[in-house]
Amino acid sequence: MTSLKGKDIISALDFERSDVEELFKIAEQLREEFKEKGVLDYAKGKLMITVFLEPSTRTRLSFTFAMVKLGGTVIDFGPEQLSSRAKGESFEDTMRMVDSYDPDIIVLRQSRPGYAKVAADICRAPVINAGDGWNEHPTQALLDVYTIWREFGRVDGIKIGIMGDLKYGRTPSSLSYLLSKFNNITIYYIAPEPLQIREEVIEKIKGKVKYYKVSNVADVIEELDVLYVTRLQKERLPRPEEYEKLKGIYKIDKEMLMKFKKIPIIMHPLPRVWELDTSVDTLPQAKYFEQAKNGLYIRAALIKEILGV
């Protein structure tokens, strides 16, 4: 494993396989320690600031809970409209000011692809990319692959269908990149042509995984170990009428799943809207709430390693 101490996490490609496997072990250790002791003291005296310039529930809360349970302190930047960003302050100046207060870690979400790297180049403190527009979400990929590992006891050899808005979503790209670190992975990209996976993602995984583009989930579902469903990214579509045109074009519900002899585990980065029906919640294959909870442990492991504690 390469040392993650003081390291920026901008892309899922920043991780080596050995890093990921070590983080899984640390996450399992922390899971037991949290259960036994509640709040630990690994991060005592350390400060993390969360800067979320786009909405978030699970990512923001799991990072906050992770740091607090490690014994550290969290300061939240607060809503963008209450900051000087609303007065026209540049992103770069905002990040310089955040960094000037000497946090130990900055967790950043914002809407412009590539600007997590801009922040990392500006800031002394390590920056964790918590989502940069449609580009990437590396810690989501960590918790996704961690969930797969916990479910199957392995990642090698997994067959996964990634379904939904693969063009404007950031989770399909990061998940693809992280899976490419493992062996004998097969990815089915399940989407209508207007929402298919971006070509730059394919270029980065080519030769490292087997991949297929398909339009109908029914054609491949019985081949899958995992079906990873994503929502249509309404906020990133260039025109509102595109959302209305594509809305409802794909949907997973219990009635549909019960038609098949084999049902894969169902994952979703959440939030869901109409693409994953609540009827699926009662199936034993539904893993998305457990998946979200796993974010606490894997993010705690990552924070611990970046802090070097």
Short mmCIF file of C-alpha atoms in Angstrom, two decimals:
data_model
loop_
_atom_site.label_atom_id
_atom_site.label_comp_id
_atom_site.label_asym_id
_atom_site.label_seq_id
_atom_site.Cartn_x
_atom_site.Cartn_y
_atom_site.Cartn_z
CA MET A 1 0.00 0.00 0.00
CA THR A 2 1.20 3.50 -0.84
CA SER A 3 0.92 6.00 2.02
CA LEU A 4 -2.23 8.11 1.83
CA LYS A 5 -1.00 10.50 4.54
CA GLY A 6 -1.55 14.07 3.44
CA LYS A 7 -2.74 12.98 0.00
CA ASP A 8 -5.44 14.65 -2.10
CA ILE A 9 -8.19 12.30 -3.30
CA ILE A 10 -9.42 13.77 -6.58
CA SER A 11 -10.11 10.69 -8.72
CA ALA A 12 -10.83 7.02 -8.11
CA LEU A 13 -7.74 6.48 -10.27
CA ASP A 14 -5.68 7.93 -7.40
CA PHE A 15 -6.06 4.62 -5.56
CA GLU A 16 -4.02 1.48 -6.11
CA ARG A 17 -5.65 -1.87 -5.51
CA SER A 18 -3.53 -2.35 -2.39
CA ASP A 19 -4.81 1.00 -1.03
CA VAL A 20 -8.40 -0.09 -1.51
CA GLU A 21 -7.91 -3.48 0.12
CA GLU A 22 -6.13 -1.90 3.09
CA LEU A 23 -8.94 0.64 3.49
CA PHE A 24 -11.44 -2.25 3.56
CA LYS A 25 -9.52 -3.84 6.44
CA ILE A 26 -9.34 -0.56 8.35
CA ALA A 27 -13.06 0.06 7.77
CA GLU A 28 -13.86 -3.37 9.25
CA GLN A 29 -11.65 -2.62 12.26
CA LEU A 30 -13.32 0.76 12.79
CA ARG A 31 -16.77 -0.78 12.46
CA GLU A 32 -15.99 -2.97 15.49
CA GLU A 33 -14.33 -0.15 17.44
CA PHE A 34 -17.27 2.21 16.87
CA LYS A 35 -19.66 -0.52 18.02
CA GLU A 36 -17.60 -1.15 21.15
CA LYS A 37 -16.56 2.40 22.14
CA GLY A 38 -18.76 4.82 20.21
CA VAL A 39 -16.35 7.74 19.83
CA LEU A 40 -12.63 7.09 19.42
CA ASP A 41 -9.63 9.41 19.81
CA TYR A 42 -7.63 8.80 16.61
CA ALA A 43 -8.44 12.29 15.28
CA LYS A 44 -8.36 14.18 18.58
CA GLY A 45 -7.19 17.73 17.93
CA LYS A 46 -7.73 17.42 14.16
CA LEU A 47 -10.08 19.63 12.16
CA MET A 48 -12.03 18.89 8.99
CA ILE A 49 -14.03 21.44 7.03
CA THR A 50 -16.86 20.38 4.74
CA VAL A 51 -17.43 22.70 1.79
CA PHE A 52 -20.57 21.60 -0.06
CA LEU A 53 -21.49 24.00 -2.84
CA GLU A 54 -24.02 21.47 -4.17
CA PRO A 55 -26.75 19.64 -2.19
CA SER A 56 -25.79 16.51 -0.27
CA THR A 57 -27.27 14.26 2.40
CA ARG A 58 -25.35 10.99 2.62
CA THR A 59 -21.89 12.21 1.63
CA ARG A 60 -21.90 15.28 3.89
CA LEU A 61 -23.40 13.45 6.87
CA SER A 62 -21.23 10.35 6.58
CA PHE A 63 -18.04 12.44 6.40
CA THR A 64 -19.24 14.45 9.41
CA PHE A 65 -20.16 11.37 11.46
CA ALA A 66 -16.91 9.65 10.45
CA MET A 67 -14.73 12.53 11.65
CA VAL A 68 -16.69 13.01 14.89
CA LYS A 69 -16.60 9.27 15.65
CA LEU A 70 -12.83 9.35 15.09
CA GLY A 71 -12.64 12.06 17.79
CA GLY A 72 -12.09 15.01 15.48
CA THR A 73 -13.89 18.29 14.95
CA VAL A 74 -15.95 19.30 11.90
CA ILE A 75 -16.73 22.82 10.71
CA ASP A 76 -19.25 23.18 7.89
CA PHE A 77 -18.89 25.97 5.35
CA GLY A 78 -22.67 26.38 5.30
CA PRO A 79 -24.98 27.22 2.41
CA GLU A 80 -23.24 28.90 -0.51
CA GLN A 81 -25.90 31.63 -0.67
CA LEU A 82 -24.97 32.78 2.86
CA SER A 83 -21.27 33.10 2.01
CA SER A 84 -19.36 35.72 0.03
CA ARG A 85 -19.79 33.44 -2.97
CA ALA A 86 -23.23 35.07 -3.21
CA LYS A 87 -21.46 38.44 -3.54
CA GLY A 88 -19.39 37.19 -6.45
CA GLU A 89 -16.25 35.94 -4.69
CA SER A 90 -14.34 33.53 -6.92
CA PHE A 91 -14.07 29.84 -6.16
CA GLU A 92 -10.28 30.18 -5.98
CA ASP A 93 -10.42 32.99 -3.39
CA THR A 94 -12.98 31.07 -1.34
CA MET A 95 -10.74 28.02 -1.21
CA ARG A 96 -7.67 30.13 -0.32
CA MET A 97 -9.58 31.56 2.63
CA VAL A 98 -10.84 28.13 3.76
CA ASP A 99 -7.29 26.79 3.63
CA SER A 100 -5.86 29.78 5.48
CA TYR A 101 -7.61 28.68 8.69
CA ASP A 102 -5.37 25.57 8.72
CA PRO A 103 -7.82 22.67 8.53
CA ASP A 104 -6.33 19.18 8.47
CA ILE A 105 -8.69 18.00 5.71
CA ILE A 106 -11.02 19.77 3.27
CA VAL A 107 -14.00 17.82 1.89
CA LEU A 108 -15.27 19.61 -1.21
CA ARG A 109 -18.31 19.25 -3.44
CA GLN A 110 -19.00 21.70 -6.25
CA SER A 111 -20.60 21.69 -9.66
CA ARG A 112 -17.71 22.29 -12.07
CA PRO A 113 -15.87 19.24 -13.43
CA GLY A 114 -12.16 19.40 -12.68
CA TYR A 115 -12.38 22.07 -10.00
CA ALA A 116 -11.58 19.66 -7.18
CA LYS A 117 -8.11 19.53 -8.76
CA VAL A 118 -8.05 23.33 -8.92
CA ALA A 119 -8.78 23.43 -5.18
CA ALA A 120 -6.12 20.81 -4.44
CA ASP A 121 -3.52 22.87 -6.32
CA ILE A 122 -4.43 25.95 -4.25
CA CYS A 123 -4.79 24.40 -0.78
CA ARG A 124 -2.12 23.22 1.62
CA ALA A 125 -4.58 20.88 3.34
CA PRO A 126 -5.43 17.61 1.57
CA VAL A 127 -8.63 17.90 -0.48
CA ILE A 128 -11.12 15.06 -0.82
CA ASN A 129 -13.32 15.35 -3.88
CA ALA A 130 -16.90 14.75 -2.74
CA GLY A 131 -18.21 15.26 -6.27
CA ASP A 132 -17.19 17.67 -9.03
CA GLY A 133 -20.17 18.05 -11.33
CA TRP A 134 -20.64 15.13 -13.71
CA ASN A 135 -16.97 14.19 -13.49
CA GLU A 136 -16.17 12.02 -10.45
CA HIS A 137 -17.10 10.97 -6.91
CA PRO A 138 -14.18 8.78 -5.75
CA THR A 139 -15.34 8.09 -2.18
CA GLN A 140 -18.73 6.93 -3.49
CA ALA A 141 -16.84 4.41 -5.61
CA LEU A 142 -14.93 3.33 -2.49
CA LEU A 143 -18.11 2.60 -0.56
CA ASP A 144 -19.68 0.92 -3.61
CA VAL A 145 -16.78 -1.48 -4.05
CA TYR A 146 -16.56 -1.96 -0.27
CA THR A 147 -20.23 -3.01 -0.31
CA ILE A 148 -19.55 -5.50 -3.12
CA TRP A 149 -16.53 -6.87 -1.24
CA ARG A 150 -18.57 -7.32 1.95
CA GLU A 151 -21.38 -9.02 0.06
CA PHE A 152 -19.30 -11.48 -1.99
CA GLY A 153 -16.01 -11.65 -0.06
CA ARG A 154 -14.21 -10.59 -3.23
CA VAL A 155 -14.24 -8.06 -6.04
CA ASP A 156 -12.35 -10.05 -8.68
CA GLY A 157 -14.62 -11.73 -11.22
CA ILE A 158 -17.68 -9.60 -10.48
CA LYS A 159 -20.19 -8.96 -13.24
CA ILE A 160 -21.96 -5.64 -12.75
CA GLY A 161 -24.61 -3.76 -14.67
CA ILE A 162 -24.45 0.02 -14.26
CA MET A 163 -27.82 1.37 -15.30
CA GLY A 164 -29.37 4.78 -15.83
CA ASP A 165 -27.87 8.18 -16.53
CA LEU A 166 -24.27 7.22 -17.30
CA LYS A 167 -23.52 10.37 -19.27
CA TYR A 168 -24.26 13.05 -16.68
CA GLY A 169 -23.79 10.97 -13.52
CA ARG A 170 -20.45 11.05 -11.69
CA THR A 171 -20.81 7.73 -9.88
CA PRO A 172 -20.60 5.49 -13.00
CA SER A 173 -17.23 6.94 -14.00
CA SER A 174 -15.61 6.64 -10.56
CA LEU A 175 -17.04 3.15 -10.03
CA SER A 176 -15.71 2.05 -13.43
CA TYR A 177 -12.25 3.43 -12.63
CA LEU A 178 -12.05 1.73 -9.23
CA LEU A 179 -13.31 -1.60 -10.56
CA SER A 180 -10.61 -1.44 -13.25
CA LYS A 181 -8.04 -1.97 -10.48
CA PHE A 182 -9.36 -5.52 -9.99
CA ASN A 183 -9.17 -8.67 -12.12
CA ASN A 184 -11.67 -10.24 -14.51
CA ILE A 185 -14.32 -7.54 -14.09
CA THR A 186 -17.25 -7.37 -16.53
CA ILE A 187 -19.27 -4.15 -16.78
CA TYR A 188 -22.54 -3.84 -18.66
CA TYR A 189 -23.44 -0.21 -19.31
CA ILE A 190 -27.25 -0.26 -19.45
CA ALA A 191 -28.73 2.93 -20.84
CA PRO A 192 -30.51 4.43 -23.83
CA GLU A 193 -28.07 5.94 -26.31
CA PRO A 194 -28.53 9.57 -25.16
CA LEU A 195 -27.45 8.55 -21.64
CA GLN A 196 -24.67 6.06 -22.44
CA ILE A 197 -21.29 6.16 -20.72
CA ARG A 198 -18.92 8.93 -21.78
CA GLU A 199 -16.13 8.03 -24.17
CA GLU A 200 -13.40 9.37 -21.86
CA VAL A 201 -14.44 6.78 -19.26
CA ILE A 202 -14.15 3.98 -21.80
CA GLU A 203 -10.69 5.20 -22.82
CA LYS A 204 -9.46 4.95 -19.21
CA ILE A 205 -10.75 1.41 -18.59
CA LYS A 206 -10.11 -0.09 -22.02
CA GLY A 207 -8.01 -3.23 -21.75
CA LYS A 208 -8.52 -3.42 -17.98
CA VAL A 209 -12.12 -4.70 -17.85
CA LYS A 210 -14.57 -6.34 -20.21
CA TYR A 211 -17.38 -3.95 -21.04
CA TYR A 212 -20.55 -3.98 -23.11
CA LYS A 213 -23.08 -1.29 -23.93
CA VAL A 214 -26.68 -2.50 -23.84
CA SER A 215 -30.05 -0.74 -23.87
CA ASN A 216 -32.30 -3.28 -22.15
CA VAL A 217 -31.60 -4.55 -18.63
CA ALA A 218 -33.73 -7.67 -19.24
CA ASP A 219 -31.18 -8.88 -21.80
CA VAL A 220 -28.39 -9.19 -19.21
CA ILE A 221 -29.89 -9.19 -15.71
CA GLU A 222 -29.48 -12.94 -15.13
CA GLU A 223 -25.77 -12.61 -15.98
CA LEU A 224 -25.21 -10.04 -13.24
CA ASP A 225 -23.93 -10.28 -9.68
CA VAL A 226 -24.75 -6.60 -9.11
CA LEU A 227 -27.26 -4.21 -10.67
CA TYR A 228 -26.23 -0.63 -9.88
CA VAL A 229 -29.09 1.77 -10.64
CA THR A 230 -28.62 5.54 -10.98
CA ARG A 231 -31.09 8.41 -11.28
CA LEU A 232 -31.50 10.76 -14.23
CA GLN A 233 -29.42 13.85 -13.40
CA LYS A 234 -32.11 16.48 -13.91
CA GLU A 235 -29.86 19.30 -12.68
CA ARG A 236 -27.16 18.52 -15.27
CA LEU A 237 -29.25 18.07 -18.40
CA PRO A 238 -28.68 21.00 -20.78
CA ARG A 239 -32.41 21.61 -21.39
CA PRO A 240 -35.48 20.95 -19.17
CA GLU A 241 -37.36 19.33 -22.04
CA GLU A 242 -34.67 16.61 -22.20
CA TYR A 243 -35.60 15.52 -18.67
CA GLU A 244 -39.27 15.29 -19.57
CA LYS A 245 -38.40 13.31 -22.70
CA LEU A 246 -36.18 10.81 -20.85
CA LYS A 247 -38.11 10.67 -17.58
CA GLY A 248 -39.38 7.17 -16.86
CA ILE A 249 -37.44 5.60 -19.74
CA TYR A 250 -36.01 3.03 -17.33
CA LYS A 251 -37.33 1.68 -14.03
CA ILE A 252 -36.70 -1.23 -11.67
CA ASP A 253 -39.54 -2.56 -9.53
CA LYS A 254 -40.26 -5.78 -7.68
CA GLU A 255 -42.75 -7.08 -10.24
CA MET A 256 -40.18 -6.72 -13.01
CA LEU A 257 -37.43 -8.42 -10.98
CA MET A 258 -39.58 -11.38 -9.96
CA LYS A 259 -39.87 -12.45 -13.60
CA PHE A 260 -36.24 -13.59 -13.59
CA LYS A 261 -34.72 -16.79 -12.20
CA LYS A 262 -31.76 -14.91 -10.78
CA ILE A 263 -31.95 -11.49 -9.14
CA PRO A 264 -28.61 -9.73 -8.59
CA ILE A 265 -28.00 -7.57 -5.54
CA ILE A 266 -29.45 -4.12 -6.18
CA MET A 267 -27.36 -1.05 -5.42
CA HIS A 268 -28.03 2.67 -5.86
CA PRO A 269 -25.91 5.68 -4.82
CA LEU A 270 -29.11 7.52 -3.76
CA PRO A 271 -31.10 9.69 -3.80
CA ARG A 272 -33.59 7.79 -5.90
CA VAL A 273 -36.57 9.33 -7.64
CA TRP A 274 -38.68 7.15 -9.98
CA GLU A 275 -36.01 4.79 -11.37
CA LEU A 276 -35.98 2.40 -8.36
CA ASP A 277 -39.40 1.63 -6.93
CA THR A 278 -39.88 1.28 -3.17
CA SER A 279 -41.39 -2.16 -3.80
CA VAL A 280 -37.79 -3.41 -4.25
CA ASP A 281 -36.99 -2.47 -0.63
CA THR A 282 -38.52 -5.68 0.70
CA LEU A 283 -36.29 -7.97 -1.37
CA PRO A 284 -33.21 -9.50 0.31
CA GLN A 285 -31.18 -8.37 -2.70
CA ALA A 286 -31.84 -4.69 -1.91
CA LYS A 287 -28.54 -3.36 -0.54
CA TYR A 288 -28.70 0.40 -1.13
CA PHE A 289 -29.40 1.50 2.45
CA GLU A 290 -26.65 -0.79 3.74
CA GLN A 291 -24.47 0.62 0.95
CA ALA A 292 -25.10 4.17 2.21
CA LYS A 293 -24.29 3.15 5.80
CA ASN A 294 -21.03 1.60 4.63
CA GLY A 295 -19.98 5.10 3.59
CA LEU A 296 -19.45 5.99 7.25
CA TYR A 297 -16.89 3.24 7.81
CA ILE A 298 -14.94 3.52 4.57
CA ARG A 299 -14.79 7.32 4.80
CA ALA A 300 -13.63 7.04 8.41
CA ALA A 301 -10.88 4.69 7.24
CA LEU A 302 -9.85 7.15 4.51
CA ILE A 303 -9.81 10.10 6.92
CA LYS A 304 -7.68 8.11 9.38
CA GLU A 305 -5.16 7.25 6.67
CA ILE A 306 -4.97 10.78 5.25
CA LEU A 307 -4.41 12.15 8.75
CA GLY A 308 -1.78 9.48 9.37
CA VAL A 309 -3.22 8.62 12.79
#
